[in-house]
Amino acid sequence: MSELRFMTAGESHGPCLTAILEGLPAGLKLDLDAINKDLARRQQGYGRGGRMKIEKDKVNVLSGVRFNETIGGPITLQVANRDFQNWGERMAAFGEPAGEKVTAARPGHADFTGIRKYDREDVRDILERSSARETTMRVAVGAVCKEFLKALGITVVSQVTCIGGVAIDPAKVDRAKLGTDISDLNCYDAEAEAKMKAKIKEARKAGDTLGGIFEITVRGLPAGLGSHIQWDRRLDGKLAGALMSIQAIKGVEIGAGFNCAILPGSQIHDEMFLDEAGKVYRKTNRAGGLEGGMTNGEELVVKAAMKPIPTLMQPLHSVDIESHEEVLACKERSDTCAVSAASVVGEAMTAFVMAQAICDKFGSDAMVDLKAALAAYKARIGKDW
């Protein structure tokens, strides 16, 4: 199994956020601007809140890279929280507690279960780490993995397909333009985007929040990543787990997804044909590029559904963990809609899983060896088909 792995650390209003990415091959050239670009994309989008006006995320690379190139060791990435200057007393590592405790748990958040599980008296001890601010480092890690995949001819792009019940018309989307960031909602249907913005504006005025759906597409993958041999080596399972781990994600579809349970097999499975050169091709991709837990050579397509953010400016009914009385939930600075930001996080997690699968199959010591192994494999499986 691949040794490619990462871990993040840090709180939403702490001094910084950190990630350690271990297992990438030596000899990969990295573009710092590309990493910072993805961090900026995560902060943008119609419906984002006031925190994004404070933070201007830039990554600081502390280890594992020398003169723009990976050297094989763990890569340490760090992003400073500018807002920490306003939270220093309340978020101090040592000393006496300062500021009022948060005791009114938010429904739909980690607040209530977290304080009971970890035996805490202040909800802030839970919400600071469970906050989606943590995804800053996932995006940084994912951006590094995207650079790795790009060096192998593999690209990861996304689009928002639905917000608050307003869905795109797939026929109006030029899929060749995916990844060009033509809109601040990461939506490629201009008519649908205008309606989405109107929905978000309406929700913001009402003190409410909206969720939606985004789609990730991976191009250039070789067939045969993942395996049918064991449950924990199936790539569809790894992808679903990675995307479901993103805060507020409540559902994942691969290819036709839930429609597979509705339509007959004759309208679901992707038939195979031979071209004049004897090569296999398909007219459809309802499997989303995965069959039997393995990539099949088609584009990988996966969707994720994001619930509305649980921090509402018109708070929901809840309970106070200290007084044991019914109250309105606490209010934290938040977004009205963050689906476009979540799509960037989705790219990152998908890129990590794909990079992990590549390293698992072709080795992860040095880029020169990995590229040679990949080229030999492509030559072998493409020889007859």
PDB file of N, CA, C and O in Angstrom, residues 147-207:
ATOM      1  N   GLU A 147       0.188  19.321  -8.568  1.00  0.00           N
ATOM      2  CA  GLU A 147       1.440  19.549  -9.279  1.00  0.00           C
ATOM      3  C   GLU A 147       2.093  18.217  -9.644  1.00  0.00           C
ATOM      4  O   GLU A 147       2.645  18.053 -10.742  1.00  0.00           O
ATOM      5  N   PHE A 148       2.028  17.264  -8.731  1.00  0.00           N
ATOM      6  CA  PHE A 148       2.560  15.924  -8.981  1.00  0.00           C
ATOM      7  C   PHE A 148       1.821  15.267 -10.145  1.00  0.00           C
ATOM      8  O   PHE A 148       2.435  14.736 -11.081  1.00  0.00           O
ATOM      9  N   LEU A 149       0.486  15.311 -10.104  1.00  0.00           N
ATOM     10  CA  LEU A 149      -0.315  14.703 -11.165  1.00  0.00           C
ATOM     11  C   LEU A 149      -0.091  15.406 -12.510  1.00  0.00           C
ATOM     12  O   LEU A 149      -0.015  14.766 -13.563  1.00  0.00           O
ATOM     13  N   LYS A 150       0.006  16.719 -12.459  1.00  0.00           N
ATOM     14  CA  LYS A 150       0.237  17.502 -13.690  1.00  0.00           C
ATOM     15  C   LYS A 150       1.522  17.067 -14.383  1.00  0.00           C
ATOM     16  O   LYS A 150       1.594  16.999 -15.614  1.00  0.00           O
ATOM     17  N   ALA A 151       2.547  16.763 -13.595  1.00  0.00           N
ATOM     18  CA  ALA A 151       3.823  16.310 -14.162  1.00  0.00           C
ATOM     19  C   ALA A 151       3.672  14.973 -14.879  1.00  0.00           C
ATOM     20  O   ALA A 151       4.536  14.596 -15.690  1.00  0.00           O
ATOM     21  N   LEU A 152       2.572  14.267 -14.592  1.00  0.00           N
ATOM     22  CA  LEU A 152       2.304  12.970 -15.217  1.00  0.00           C
ATOM     23  C   LEU A 152       1.207  13.061 -16.274  1.00  0.00           C
ATOM     24  O   LEU A 152       0.732  12.039 -16.778  1.00  0.00           O
ATOM     25  N   GLY A 153       0.778  14.281 -16.591  1.00  0.00           N
ATOM     26  CA  GLY A 153      -0.249  14.481 -17.612  1.00  0.00           C
ATOM     27  C   GLY A 153      -1.665  14.286 -17.114  1.00  0.00           C
ATOM     28  O   GLY A 153      -2.576  14.024 -17.905  1.00  0.00           O
ATOM     29  N   ILE A 154      -1.866  14.427 -15.794  1.00  0.00           N
ATOM     30  CA  ILE A 154      -3.184  14.213 -15.184  1.00  0.00           C
ATOM     31  C   ILE A 154      -3.679  15.530 -14.608  1.00  0.00           C
ATOM     32  O   ILE A 154      -2.939  16.237 -13.918  1.00  0.00           O
ATOM     33  N   THR A 155      -4.934  15.894 -14.891  1.00  0.00           N
ATOM     34  CA  THR A 155      -5.497  17.143 -14.383  1.00  0.00           C
ATOM     35  C   THR A 155      -6.753  16.883 -13.556  1.00  0.00           C
ATOM     36  O   THR A 155      -7.493  15.935 -13.815  1.00  0.00           O
ATOM     37  N   VAL A 156      -6.964  17.738 -12.563  1.00  0.00           N
ATOM     38  CA  VAL A 156      -8.138  17.654 -11.684  1.00  0.00           C
ATOM     39  C   VAL A 156      -8.864  18.994 -11.737  1.00  0.00           C
ATOM     40  O   VAL A 156      -8.288  20.028 -11.421  1.00  0.00           O
ATOM     41  N   VAL A 157     -10.135  18.968 -12.152  1.00  0.00           N
ATOM     42  CA  VAL A 157     -10.926  20.197 -12.276  1.00  0.00           C
ATOM     43  C   VAL A 157     -12.281  19.995 -11.604  1.00  0.00           C
ATOM     44  O   VAL A 157     -12.674  18.873 -11.295  1.00  0.00           O
ATOM     45  N   SER A 158     -13.001  21.093 -11.391  1.00  0.00           N
ATOM     46  CA  SER A 158     -14.297  20.986 -10.714  1.00  0.00           C
ATOM     47  C   SER A 158     -15.285  21.995 -11.273  1.00  0.00           C
ATOM     48  O   SER A 158     -14.904  22.940 -11.982  1.00  0.00           O
ATOM     49  N   GLN A 159     -16.543  21.793 -10.927  1.00  0.00           N
ATOM     50  CA  GLN A 159     -17.587  22.761 -11.221  1.00  0.00           C
ATOM     51  C   GLN A 159     -18.710  22.609 -10.200  1.00  0.00           C
ATOM     52  O   GLN A 159     -18.957  21.520  -9.685  1.00  0.00           O
ATOM     53  N   VAL A 160     -19.379  23.711  -9.894  1.00  0.00           N
ATOM     54  CA  VAL A 160     -20.572  23.677  -9.056  1.00  0.00           C
ATOM     55  C   VAL A 160     -21.760  23.401  -9.971  1.00  0.00           C
ATOM     56  O   VAL A 160     -21.955  24.084 -10.973  1.00  0.00           O
ATOM     57  N   THR A 161     -22.549  22.402  -9.625  1.00  0.00           N
ATOM     58  CA  THR A 161     -23.663  21.997 -10.476  1.00  0.00           C
ATOM     59  C   THR A 161     -25.031  22.362  -9.907  1.00  0.00           C
ATOM     60  O   THR A 161     -26.023  22.344 -10.613  1.00  0.00           O
ATOM     61  N   CYS A 162     -25.086  22.685  -8.593  1.00  0.00           N
ATOM     62  CA  CYS A 162     -26.377  23.012  -7.966  1.00  0.00           C
ATOM     63  C   CYS A 162     -26.134  23.790  -6.684  1.00  0.00           C
ATOM     64  O   CYS A 162     -25.219  23.466  -5.929  1.00  0.00           O
ATOM     65  N   ILE A 163     -26.945  24.822  -6.455  1.00  0.00           N
ATOM     66  CA  ILE A 163     -26.945  25.546  -5.185  1.00  0.00           C
ATOM     67  C   ILE A 163     -28.388  25.855  -4.809  1.00  0.00           C
ATOM     68  O   ILE A 163     -29.142  26.424  -5.610  1.00  0.00           O
ATOM     69  N   GLY A 164     -28.778  25.446  -3.612  1.00  0.00           N
ATOM     70  CA  GLY A 164     -30.119  25.758  -3.125  1.00  0.00           C
ATOM     71  C   GLY A 164     -31.244  25.290  -4.025  1.00  0.00           C
ATOM     72  O   GLY A 164     -32.307  25.903  -4.080  1.00  0.00           O
ATOM     73  N   GLY A 165     -31.019  24.186  -4.738  1.00  0.00           N
ATOM     74  CA  GLY A 165     -32.041  23.651  -5.636  1.00  0.00           C
ATOM     75  C   GLY A 165     -31.962  24.180  -7.051  1.00  0.00           C
ATOM     76  O   GLY A 165     -32.659  23.678  -7.950  1.00  0.00           O
ATOM     77  N   VAL A 166     -31.129  25.180  -7.307  1.00  0.00           N
ATOM     78  CA  VAL A 166     -30.931  25.702  -8.667  1.00  0.00           C
ATOM     79  C   VAL A 166     -29.812  24.899  -9.323  1.00  0.00           C
ATOM     80  O   VAL A 166     -28.661  24.959  -8.880  1.00  0.00           O
ATOM     81  N   ALA A 167     -30.140  24.159 -10.372  1.00  0.00           N
ATOM     82  CA  ALA A 167     -29.171  23.265 -11.012  1.00  0.00           C
ATOM     83  C   ALA A 167     -28.784  23.759 -12.399  1.00  0.00           C
ATOM     84  O   ALA A 167     -29.561  24.454 -13.080  1.00  0.00           O
ATOM     85  N   ILE A 168     -27.592  23.405 -12.809  1.00  0.00           N
ATOM     86  CA  ILE A 168     -27.133  23.747 -14.152  1.00  0.00           C
ATOM     87  C   ILE A 168     -27.843  22.879 -15.187  1.00  0.00           C
ATOM     88  O   ILE A 168     -28.396  21.826 -14.865  1.00  0.00           O
ATOM     89  N   ASP A 169     -27.796  23.313 -16.435  1.00  0.00           N
ATOM     90  CA  ASP A 169     -28.211  22.496 -17.567  1.00  0.00           C
ATOM     91  C   ASP A 169     -26.927  21.942 -18.171  1.00  0.00           C
ATOM     92  O   ASP A 169     -26.144  22.700 -18.766  1.00  0.00           O
ATOM     93  N   PRO A 170     -26.638  20.647 -18.004  1.00  0.00           N
ATOM     94  CA  PRO A 170     -25.377  20.091 -18.505  1.00  0.00           C
ATOM     95  C   PRO A 170     -25.132  20.380 -19.980  1.00  0.00           C
ATOM     96  O   PRO A 170     -23.976  20.499 -20.405  1.00  0.00           O
ATOM     97  N   ALA A 171     -26.211  20.520 -20.756  1.00  0.00           N
ATOM     98  CA  ALA A 171     -26.063  20.787 -22.183  1.00  0.00           C
ATOM     99  C   ALA A 171     -25.463  22.164 -22.448  1.00  0.00           C
ATOM    100  O   ALA A 171     -24.917  22.417 -23.522  1.00  0.00           O
ATOM    101  N   LYS A 172     -25.562  23.064 -21.465  1.00  0.00           N
ATOM    102  CA  LYS A 172     -25.035  24.424 -21.629  1.00  0.00           C
ATOM    103  C   LYS A 172     -23.605  24.575 -21.119  1.00  0.00           C
ATOM    104  O   LYS A 172     -23.029  25.659 -21.217  1.00  0.00           O
ATOM    105  N   VAL A 173     -23.055  23.499 -20.592  1.00  0.00           N
ATOM    106  CA  VAL A 173     -21.695  23.551 -20.038  1.00  0.00           C
ATOM    107  C   VAL A 173     -20.690  23.038 -21.051  1.00  0.00           C
ATOM    108  O   VAL A 173     -20.808  21.917 -21.544  1.00  0.00           O
ATOM    109  N   ASP A 174     -19.709  23.866 -21.348  1.00  0.00           N
ATOM    110  CA  ASP A 174     -18.598  23.455 -22.204  1.00  0.00           C
ATOM    111  C   ASP A 174     -17.556  22.801 -21.314  1.00  0.00           C
ATOM    112  O   ASP A 174     -16.775  23.474 -20.640  1.00  0.00           O
ATOM    113  N   ARG A 175     -17.536  21.472 -21.288  1.00  0.00           N
ATOM    114  CA  ARG A 175     -16.674  20.755 -20.372  1.00  0.00           C
ATOM    115  C   ARG A 175     -15.192  20.998 -20.644  1.00  0.00           C
ATOM    116  O   ARG A 175     -14.353  20.829 -19.761  1.00  0.00           O
ATOM    117  N   ALA A 176     -14.873  21.448 -21.849  1.00  0.00           N
ATOM    118  CA  ALA A 176     -13.483  21.756 -22.169  1.00  0.00           C
ATOM    119  C   ALA A 176     -12.984  22.960 -21.379  1.00  0.00           C
ATOM    120  O   ALA A 176     -11.775  23.144 -21.189  1.00  0.00           O
ATOM    121  N   LYS A 177     -13.921  23.782 -20.877  1.00  0.00           N
ATOM    122  CA  LYS A 177     -13.545  24.983 -20.130  1.00  0.00           C
ATOM    123  C   LYS A 177     -13.431  24.744 -18.623  1.00  0.00           C
ATOM    124  O   LYS A 177     -13.037  25.647 -17.891  1.00  0.00           O
ATOM    125  N   LEU A 178     -13.798  23.552 -18.166  1.00  0.00           N
ATOM    126  CA  LEU A 178     -13.707  23.276 -16.736  1.00  0.00           C
ATOM    127  C   LEU A 178     -12.274  23.483 -16.266  1.00  0.00           C
ATOM    128  O   LEU A 178     -11.323  23.029 -16.888  1.00  0.00           O
ATOM    129  N   GLY A 179     -12.141  24.199 -15.154  1.00  0.00           N
ATOM    130  CA  GLY A 179     -10.815  24.481 -14.623  1.00  0.00           C
ATOM    131  C   GLY A 179     -10.278  25.845 -14.999  1.00  0.00           C
ATOM    132  O   GLY A 179      -9.182  26.221 -14.584  1.00  0.00           O
ATOM    133  N   THR A 180     -11.061  26.612 -15.769  1.00  0.00           N
ATOM    134  CA  THR A 180     -10.587  27.934 -16.189  1.00  0.00           C
ATOM    135  C   THR A 180     -11.069  29.043 -15.263  1.00  0.00           C
ATOM    136  O   THR A 180     -10.756  30.212 -15.477  1.00  0.00           O
ATOM    137  N   ASP A 181     -11.852  28.702 -14.218  1.00  0.00           N
ATOM    138  CA  ASP A 181     -12.292  29.682 -13.211  1.00  0.00           C
ATOM    139  C   ASP A 181     -12.954  30.902 -13.844  1.00  0.00           C
ATOM    140  O   ASP A 181     -12.553  32.041 -13.621  1.00  0.00           O
ATOM    141  N   ILE A 182     -13.977  30.659 -14.639  1.00  0.00           N
ATOM    142  CA  ILE A 182     -14.608  31.769 -15.342  1.00  0.00           C
ATOM    143  C   ILE A 182     -15.642  32.496 -14.494  1.00  0.00           C
ATOM    144  O   ILE A 182     -16.160  33.525 -14.913  1.00  0.00           O
ATOM    145  N   SER A 183     -15.960  31.975 -13.305  1.00  0.00           N
ATOM    146  CA  SER A 183     -16.985  32.619 -12.487  1.00  0.00           C
ATOM    147  C   SER A 183     -16.616  32.551 -11.019  1.00  0.00           C
ATOM    148  O   SER A 183     -15.778  31.739 -10.613  1.00  0.00           O
ATOM    149  N   ASP A 184     -17.236  33.422 -10.219  1.00  0.00           N
ATOM    150  CA  ASP A 184     -16.934  33.403  -8.784  1.00  0.00           C
ATOM    151  C   ASP A 184     -17.772  32.390  -8.022  1.00  0.00           C
ATOM    152  O   ASP A 184     -17.703  32.316  -6.800  1.00  0.00           O
ATOM    153  N   LEU A 185     -18.553  31.584  -8.713  1.00  0.00           N
ATOM    154  CA  LEU A 185     -19.241  30.451  -8.097  1.00  0.00           C
ATOM    155  C   LEU A 185     -18.720  29.132  -8.643  1.00  0.00           C
ATOM    156  O   LEU A 185     -19.256  28.073  -8.330  1.00  0.00           O
ATOM    157  N   ASN A 186     -17.685  29.195  -9.493  1.00  0.00           N
ATOM    158  CA  ASN A 186     -17.149  28.001 -10.147  1.00  0.00           C
ATOM    159  C   ASN A 186     -18.245  27.257 -10.895  1.00  0.00           C
ATOM    160  O   ASN A 186     -18.305  26.024 -10.909  1.00  0.00           O
ATOM    161  N   CYS A 187     -19.125  28.033 -11.529  1.00  0.00           N
ATOM    162  CA  CYS A 187     -20.246  27.483 -12.291  1.00  0.00           C
ATOM    163  C   CYS A 187     -20.070  27.854 -13.757  1.00  0.00           C
ATOM    164  O   CYS A 187     -19.734  28.995 -14.080  1.00  0.00           O
ATOM    165  N   TYR A 188     -20.333  26.906 -14.648  1.00  0.00           N
ATOM    166  CA  TYR A 188     -20.074  27.112 -16.073  1.00  0.00           C
ATOM    167  C   TYR A 188     -21.361  27.216 -16.895  1.00  0.00           C
ATOM    168  O   TYR A 188     -21.334  27.075 -18.106  1.00  0.00           O
ATOM    169  N   ASP A 189     -22.464  27.467 -16.222  1.00  0.00           N
ATOM    170  CA  ASP A 189     -23.749  27.758 -16.863  1.00  0.00           C
ATOM    171  C   ASP A 189     -24.151  29.147 -16.367  1.00  0.00           C
ATOM    172  O   ASP A 189     -24.613  29.303 -15.233  1.00  0.00           O
ATOM    173  N   ALA A 190     -23.940  30.159 -17.191  1.00  0.00           N
ATOM    174  CA  ALA A 190     -24.137  31.550 -16.766  1.00  0.00           C
ATOM    175  C   ALA A 190     -25.566  31.821 -16.301  1.00  0.00           C
ATOM    176  O   ALA A 190     -25.783  32.555 -15.326  1.00  0.00           O
ATOM    177  N   GLU A 191     -26.541  31.239 -16.974  1.00  0.00           N
ATOM    178  CA  GLU A 191     -27.945  31.462 -16.609  1.00  0.00           C
ATOM    179  C   GLU A 191     -28.247  30.870 -15.228  1.00  0.00           C
ATOM    180  O   GLU A 191     -28.887  31.507 -14.382  1.00  0.00           O
ATOM    181  N   ALA A 192     -27.770  29.651 -14.995  1.00  0.00           N
ATOM    182  CA  ALA A 192     -27.979  29.015 -13.691  1.00  0.00           C
ATOM    183  C   ALA A 192     -27.233  29.771 -12.606  1.00  0.00           C
ATOM    184  O   ALA A 192     -27.740  29.950 -11.488  1.00  0.00           O
ATOM    185  N   GLU A 193     -26.036  30.266 -12.911  1.00  0.00           N
ATOM    186  CA  GLU A 193     -25.245  30.988 -11.916  1.00  0.00           C
ATOM    187  C   GLU A 193     -25.971  32.251 -11.450  1.00  0.00           C
ATOM    188  O   GLU A 193     -25.974  32.569 -10.258  1.00  0.00           O
ATOM    189  N   ALA A 194     -26.591  32.953 -12.369  1.00  0.00           N
ATOM    190  CA  ALA A 194     -27.327  34.163 -11.998  1.00  0.00           C
ATOM    191  C   ALA A 194     -28.461  33.833 -11.027  1.00  0.00           C
ATOM    192  O   ALA A 194     -28.703  34.561 -10.057  1.00  0.00           O
ATOM    193  N   LYS A 195     -29.127  32.719 -11.276  1.00  0.00           N
ATOM    194  CA  LYS A 195     -30.214  32.296 -10.384  1.00  0.00           C
ATOM    195  C   LYS A 195     -29.661  31.842  -9.032  1.00  0.00           C
ATOM    196  O   LYS A 195     -30.286  32.066  -7.992  1.00  0.00           O
ATOM    197  N   MET A 196     -28.501  31.199  -9.051  1.00  0.00           N
ATOM    198  CA  MET A 196     -27.862  30.774  -7.795  1.00  0.00           C
ATOM    199  C   MET A 196     -27.524  31.989  -6.937  1.00  0.00           C
ATOM    200  O   MET A 196     -27.756  31.999  -5.721  1.00  0.00           O
ATOM    201  N   LYS A 197     -26.973  33.019  -7.558  1.00  0.00           N
ATOM    202  CA  LYS A 197     -26.601  34.230  -6.821  1.00  0.00           C
ATOM    203  C   LYS A 197     -27.828  34.889  -6.214  1.00  0.00           C
ATOM    204  O   LYS A 197     -27.787  35.395  -5.083  1.00  0.00           O
ATOM    205  N   ALA A 198     -28.926  34.888  -6.946  1.00  0.00           N
ATOM    206  CA  ALA A 198     -30.169  35.462  -6.423  1.00  0.00           C
ATOM    207  C   ALA A 198     -30.647  34.680  -5.207  1.00  0.00           C
ATOM    208  O   ALA A 198     -31.125  35.262  -4.223  1.00  0.00           O
ATOM    209  N   LYS A 199     -30.498  33.347  -5.266  1.00  0.00           N
ATOM    210  CA  LYS A 199     -30.876  32.486  -4.140  1.00  0.00           C
ATOM    211  C   LYS A 199     -30.020  32.784  -2.914  1.00  0.00           C
ATOM    212  O   LYS A 199     -30.508  32.855  -1.784  1.00  0.00           O
ATOM    213  N   ILE A 200     -28.719  32.941  -3.139  1.00  0.00           N
ATOM    214  CA  ILE A 200     -27.787  33.214  -2.041  1.00  0.00           C
ATOM    215  C   ILE A 200     -28.098  34.572  -1.423  1.00  0.00           C
ATOM    216  O   ILE A 200     -28.101  34.722  -0.188  1.00  0.00           O
ATOM    217  N   LYS A 201     -28.354  35.556  -2.257  1.00  0.00           N
ATOM    218  CA  LYS A 201     -28.681  36.900  -1.768  1.00  0.00           C
ATOM    219  C   LYS A 201     -29.941  36.874  -0.910  1.00  0.00           C
ATOM    220  O   LYS A 201     -30.020  37.507   0.144  1.00  0.00           O
ATOM    221  N   GLU A 202     -30.908  36.103  -1.345  1.00  0.00           N
ATOM    222  CA  GLU A 202     -32.172  35.956  -0.606  1.00  0.00           C
ATOM    223  C   GLU A 202     -31.932  35.282   0.743  1.00  0.00           C
ATOM    224  O   GLU A 202     -32.481  35.696   1.769  1.00  0.00           O
ATOM    225  N   ALA A 203     -31.088  34.227   0.741  1.00  0.00           N
ATOM    226  CA  ALA A 203     -30.779  33.513   1.986  1.00  0.00           C
ATOM    227  C   ALA A 203     -30.011  34.401   2.954  1.00  0.00           C
ATOM    228  O   ALA A 203     -30.272  34.389   4.157  1.00  0.00           O
ATOM    229  N   ARG A 204     -29.059  35.171   2.436  1.00  0.00           N
ATOM    230  CA  ARG A 204     -28.286  36.071   3.293  1.00  0.00           C
ATOM    231  C   ARG A 204     -29.192  37.085   3.973  1.00  0.00           C
ATOM    232  O   ARG A 204     -29.056  37.363   5.168  1.00  0.00           O
ATOM    233  N   LYS A 205     -30.128  37.620   3.222  1.00  0.00           N
ATOM    234  CA  LYS A 205     -31.064  38.608   3.763  1.00  0.00           C
ATOM    235  C   LYS A 205     -31.914  37.994   4.870  1.00  0.00           C
ATOM    236  O   LYS A 205     -32.273  38.669   5.846  1.00  0.00           O
ATOM    237  N   ALA A 206     -32.236  36.727   4.734  1.00  0.00           N
ATOM    238  CA  ALA A 206     -33.074  36.034   5.718  1.00  0.00           C
ATOM    239  C   ALA A 206     -32.256  35.465   6.888  1.00  0.00           C
ATOM    240  O   ALA A 206     -32.823  34.859   7.796  1.00  0.00           O
ATOM    241  N   GLY A 207     -30.926  35.634   6.851  1.00  0.00           N
ATOM    242  CA  GLY A 207     -30.080  35.071   7.900  1.00  0.00           C
ATOM    243  C   GLY A 207     -29.964  33.571   7.807  1.00  0.00           C
ATOM    244  O   GLY A 207     -29.697  32.893   8.810  1.00  0.00           O
TER     245      GLY A 207
END
